[in-house]
């Protein structure tokens, strides 16, 4: 599956962005979806994930209460709404697809994801 992430940009601290991930697949509902990010000089880290049906969502502690993941399987698109952005959120954000579903720890693990988008840059200025 091919993934296209978009929606990144430059925003001031405290602002909001909504990232989108469009999937070129017949049925996005067959995939769990995740967002990861990589800041300059740092390793890629988990941000959020959502199960195939959208019934369960997972967040890294850094994004709890600020980020919301959602999906529209009819549109083959997954979203990441990011509010109250902080300079520490500056990174390239990647969406990823896991064929099948994920549960618990598996949703947090990048190696469980089969396909990755190209990333979209989020820059938060102080």
Coordinates of N, CA and C in Angstrom, one line a residue:
X1 N 0.8 -1.2 0.0 CA 0.0 0.0 0.0 C 0.9 1.2 0.0
X2 N 0.5 2.2 -0.8 CA 1.2 3.5 -0.8 C 0.5 4.5 0.1
X3 N 1.4 5.2 0.8 CA 0.8 6.2 1.8 C 1.4 7.5 1.5
X4 N 0.5 8.5 1.5 CA 0.9 9.9 1.3 C 0.5 10.8 2.5
X5 N 1.5 11.2 3.2 CA 1.2 12.1 4.3 C 1.3 13.6 3.9
X6 N 0.5 14.3 4.5 CA 0.4 15.8 4.2 C -0.1 16.5 5.4
X7 N 0.0 17.9 5.3 CA -0.5 18.7 6.4 C 0.5 19.3 7.3
X8 N 1.7 19.0 7.1 CA 2.8 19.6 8.0 C 3.0 21.0 7.6
X9 N 3.8 21.7 8.4 CA 4.1 23.1 8.1 C 4.7 23.7 9.3
X10 N 4.8 25.0 9.2 CA 5.4 25.8 10.3 C 4.3 26.4 11.1
X11 N 4.3 26.3 12.4 CA 3.3 26.8 13.3 C 3.9 27.3 14.6
X12 N 3.3 28.3 15.2 CA 3.9 28.8 16.5 C 3.4 27.8 17.6
X13 N 4.2 27.9 18.7 CA 3.9 27.1 19.9 C 2.5 27.4 20.3
X14 N 1.7 26.4 20.7 CA 0.4 26.6 21.1 C -0.6 26.4 20.0
X15 N -0.1 26.4 18.7 CA -1.0 26.2 17.6 C -1.4 24.8 17.3
X16 N -2.1 24.6 16.2 CA -2.6 23.3 15.8 C -2.3 23.0 14.4
X17 N -2.2 21.7 14.1 CA -2.1 21.2 12.7 C -2.9 19.9 12.7
X18 N -3.4 19.6 11.5 CA -4.0 18.3 11.2 C -3.2 17.6 10.1
X19 N -2.6 16.5 10.4 CA -2.0 15.7 9.4 C -3.0 14.7 8.8
X20 N -2.7 14.5 7.5 CA -3.6 13.5 6.8 C -2.6 12.4 6.2
X21 N -3.2 11.2 6.1 CA -2.4 10.2 5.4 C -3.4 9.5 4.5
X22 N -3.2 9.7 3.2 CA -4.1 9.1 2.2 C -3.4 7.8 1.7
X23 N -4.2 6.7 1.7 CA -3.7 5.4 1.3 C -4.3 5.0 0.0
X24 N -3.4 4.5 -0.9 CA -3.8 4.0 -2.2 C -4.1 2.5 -2.0
X25 N -5.2 2.1 -1.5 CA -5.6 0.8 -1.2 C -7.1 0.6 -1.4
X26 N -7.5 -0.6 -1.7 CA -9.0 -0.8 -1.9 C -9.7 -0.6 -0.6
X27 N -9.2 -1.2 0.5 CA -9.9 -1.3 1.7 C -8.9 -0.9 2.9
X28 N -8.9 0.4 3.2 CA -8.0 0.8 4.3 C -8.4 0.1 5.6
X29 N -9.7 -0.3 5.7 CA -10.1 -1.0 6.9 C -9.5 -2.3 7.2
X30 N -8.6 -2.8 6.3 CA -7.9 -4.0 6.6 C -6.5 -3.7 7.3
X31 N -6.3 -2.5 7.6 CA -5.0 -2.1 8.2 C -5.1 -1.3 9.4
X32 N -4.3 -1.7 10.4 CA -4.1 -0.8 11.5 C -3.2 0.3 11.0
X33 N -3.3 1.5 11.6 CA -2.5 2.7 11.1 C -1.8 3.3 12.3
X34 N -0.6 3.8 12.0 CA 0.1 4.5 13.0 C 0.8 5.7 12.5
X35 N 1.1 6.6 13.4 CA 1.9 7.8 13.2 C 3.2 7.7 14.0
X36 N 4.3 8.0 13.4 CA 5.6 8.0 14.0 C 6.3 9.3 13.7
X37 N 7.3 9.7 14.4 CA 8.0 10.9 14.1 C 9.5 10.8 14.4
X38 N 10.2 11.6 13.7 CA 11.7 11.6 13.8 C 12.2 13.0 13.8
X39 N 12.7 13.4 15.0 CA 13.3 14.7 15.1 C 14.8 14.7 14.7
X40 N 15.3 15.8 14.3 CA 16.8 15.8 13.9 C 17.7 15.2 15.0
X41 N 18.5 14.3 14.5 CA 19.4 13.7 15.5 C 18.9 12.7 16.4
X42 N 17.6 12.4 16.3 CA 17.0 11.4 17.2 C 16.4 10.2 16.4
X43 N 16.1 9.2 17.1 CA 15.5 8.0 16.5 C 14.0 8.2 16.3
X44 N 13.5 7.4 15.4 CA 12.1 7.5 15.1 C 11.3 7.0 16.3
X45 N 10.2 7.7 16.6 CA 9.5 7.3 17.8 C 8.0 7.2 17.5
X46 N 7.3 6.4 18.3 CA 5.9 6.2 18.1 C 5.1 7.5 18.6
X47 N 4.1 7.8 17.9 CA 3.2 9.0 18.2 C 1.8 8.5 18.6
X48 N 1.2 7.7 17.7 CA -0.2 7.3 17.9 C -0.5 6.2 16.9
X49 N -1.5 5.4 17.3 CA -2.0 4.3 16.4 C -3.5 4.1 16.6
X50 N -4.1 3.5 15.6 CA -5.5 3.3 15.6 C -5.8 1.9 15.0
X51 N -6.7 1.1 15.6 CA -7.0 -0.2 15.1 C -7.8 -0.1 13.8
X52 N -8.0 -1.2 13.1 CA -8.6 -1.2 11.8 C -10.0 -0.6 11.9
X53 N -10.8 -0.9 12.9 CA -12.1 -0.3 13.0 C -12.2 1.0 13.6
X54 N -11.1 1.4 14.2 CA -11.1 2.7 14.9 C -11.6 2.6 16.3
X55 N -11.8 1.4 16.8 CA -12.4 1.3 18.1 C -11.4 1.5 19.2
X56 N -10.1 1.3 18.9 CA -9.0 1.6 19.9 C -8.0 2.5 19.4
X57 N -7.5 3.4 20.2 CA -6.5 4.3 19.8 C -5.4 4.3 20.9
X58 N -4.2 4.6 20.5 CA -3.0 4.5 21.4 C -2.2 5.8 21.2
X59 N -1.6 6.3 22.2 CA -0.8 7.5 22.2 C 0.4 7.4 23.0
X60 N 1.5 8.0 22.5 CA 2.7 8.2 23.3 C 2.3 9.2 24.4
X61 N 3.0 9.1 25.5 CA 2.8 10.0 26.6 C 2.9 11.4 26.2
X62 N 3.8 11.7 25.3 CA 4.1 13.1 24.9 C 2.9 13.7 24.2
X63 N 2.0 12.9 23.6 CA 0.9 13.4 22.9 C -0.5 13.3 23.6
X64 N -0.5 12.6 24.6 CA -1.8 12.3 25.3 C -2.4 13.7 25.7
X65 N -3.7 13.8 25.4 CA -4.4 15.0 25.7 C -4.3 16.1 24.7
X66 N -3.3 16.0 23.8 CA -3.1 17.0 22.8 C -3.3 16.5 21.4
X67 N -3.0 15.2 21.2 CA -3.2 14.7 19.8 C -4.4 13.7 19.8
X68 N -5.0 13.7 18.6 CA -6.1 12.8 18.4 C -6.0 12.1 17.0
X69 N -6.0 10.8 17.0 CA -5.9 10.1 15.8 C -7.3 9.6 15.4
X70 N -7.6 9.7 14.1 CA -8.9 9.2 13.6 C -8.7 8.7 12.2
X71 N -9.8 8.0 11.8 CA -9.7 7.5 10.4 C -11.1 7.5 9.8
X72 N -11.0 7.6 8.4 CA -12.2 7.5 7.6 C -12.0 6.5 6.6
X73 N -12.4 5.3 6.9 CA -12.1 4.2 6.0 C -12.8 4.3 4.6
X74 N -13.9 5.0 4.6 CA -14.5 5.3 3.3 C -13.7 6.2 2.4
X75 N -12.9 7.0 3.0 CA -12.0 7.9 2.3 C -10.6 7.4 2.2
X76 N -10.3 6.3 2.8 CA -9.0 5.7 2.9 C -8.0 6.7 3.4
X77 N -8.4 7.4 4.5 CA -7.5 8.4 5.1 C -7.5 8.3 6.6
X78 N -6.3 8.6 7.1 CA -6.1 8.6 8.6 C -5.7 10.0 8.9
X79 N -6.1 10.5 10.0 CA -5.8 11.9 10.5 C -5.0 11.9 11.8
X80 N -4.3 12.9 12.0 CA -3.7 13.2 13.3 C -3.9 14.7 13.6
X81 N -4.8 14.9 14.5 CA -5.1 16.3 14.9 C -4.1 16.6 16.1
X82 N -3.3 17.6 15.9 CA -2.3 18.0 16.9 C -2.6 19.4 17.4
X83 N -2.9 19.5 18.7 CA -3.2 20.8 19.4 C -2.1 21.1 20.4
X84 N -2.1 22.3 20.8 CA -1.2 22.8 21.8 C 0.3 22.4 21.5
X85 N 0.6 22.6 20.2 CA 1.9 22.1 19.8 C 3.1 22.9 20.5
X86 N 4.1 22.1 20.7 CA 5.3 22.6 21.4 C 6.5 22.5 20.5
X87 N 7.6 23.3 20.8 CA 8.8 23.1 19.9 C 9.3 21.7 19.9
X88 N 9.1 21.0 21.0 CA 9.6 19.6 21.1 C 8.8 18.7 20.1
X89 N 7.7 19.1 19.5 CA 7.0 18.3 18.6 C 7.6 18.5 17.2
X90 N 8.6 19.3 17.0 CA 9.2 19.5 15.7 C 9.8 18.2 15.2
X91 N 9.4 17.7 14.1 CA 9.9 16.4 13.5 C 9.3 16.2 12.2
X92 N 9.8 15.2 11.5 CA 9.2 14.6 10.3 C 8.2 13.6 10.8
X93 N 7.0 13.7 10.4 CA 5.9 12.8 10.8 C 5.6 11.8 9.7
X94 N 5.6 10.5 10.1 CA 5.4 9.4 9.1 C 4.1 8.7 9.5
X95 N 3.3 8.3 8.5 CA 2.2 7.4 8.7 C 2.7 6.0 8.2
X96 N 2.1 5.0 8.8 CA 2.5 3.7 8.5 C 1.2 2.8 8.6
X97 N 1.3 1.7 7.9 CA 0.1 0.7 7.8 C 0.6 -0.7 8.2
X98 N -0.2 -1.3 9.0 CA 0.0 -2.6 9.5 C -1.1 -3.5 9.0
X99 N -0.8 -4.4 8.0 CA -1.9 -5.2 7.5 C -2.3 -6.2 8.5
X100 N -3.7 -6.2 8.7 CA -4.2 -7.0 9.8 C -4.7 -6.0 10.9
X101 N -4.2 -6.3 12.1 CA -4.6 -5.3 13.1 C -3.5 -5.3 14.1
X102 N -3.6 -4.4 15.0 CA -2.6 -4.3 16.1 C -3.3 -4.3 17.4
X103 N -2.6 -4.7 18.5 CA -3.1 -4.7 19.8 C -2.1 -4.4 20.8
X104 N -2.4 -3.5 21.7 CA -1.4 -3.2 22.8 C -0.1 -2.8 22.3
X105 N 0.9 -3.5 22.9 CA 2.3 -3.2 22.6 C 2.6 -3.2 21.1
X106 N 2.0 -4.1 20.4 CA 2.3 -4.2 18.9 C 2.0 -3.0 18.2
X107 N 1.0 -2.2 18.6 CA 0.7 -0.9 18.0 C 1.8 0.1 18.1
X108 N 2.6 0.0 19.1 CA 3.7 1.0 19.4 C 5.0 0.6 18.6
X109 N 5.1 -0.5 18.0 CA 6.3 -1.0 17.5 C 6.4 -0.8 16.0
X110 N 7.4 0.0 15.6 CA 7.5 0.3 14.2 C 7.8 -0.9 13.3
X111 N 8.4 -1.9 13.8 CA 8.7 -3.1 12.9 C 7.5 -3.9 12.6
X112 N 6.4 -3.6 13.3 CA 5.2 -4.3 12.9 C 4.4 -3.7 11.7
X113 N 4.9 -2.6 11.3 CA 4.2 -1.9 10.2 C 4.9 -2.2 8.9
X114 N 4.0 -2.5 7.9 CA 4.5 -3.0 6.7 C 4.8 -1.9 5.6
X115 N 4.1 -0.8 5.7 CA 4.2 0.2 4.7 C 4.4 1.5 5.4
X116 N 5.2 2.4 4.7 CA 5.4 3.7 5.3 C 5.3 4.8 4.2
X117 N 4.8 5.9 4.7 CA 4.7 7.1 3.8 C 6.0 7.8 3.8
X118 N 6.1 8.9 3.1 CA 7.3 9.6 2.9 C 7.6 10.7 4.0
X119 N 6.6 11.0 4.8 CA 6.8 11.9 5.9 C 6.4 13.3 5.5
X120 N 6.0 14.0 6.5 CA 5.7 15.4 6.4 C 6.3 16.2 7.5
X121 N 6.9 17.3 7.2 CA 7.7 18.1 8.2 C 6.8 19.0 9.0
X122 N 6.9 18.9 10.4 CA 6.2 19.8 11.3 C 7.3 20.6 12.0
X123 N 7.2 21.9 11.9 CA 8.1 22.7 12.6 C 7.3 23.7 13.6
X124 N 7.6 23.6 14.8 CA 6.9 24.4 15.8 C 7.9 25.5 16.4
X125 N 7.6 26.7 16.2 CA 8.5 27.8 16.6 C 8.1 28.2 18.0
X126 N 9.1 28.7 18.8 CA 8.8 29.1 20.2 C 8.5 30.6 20.2

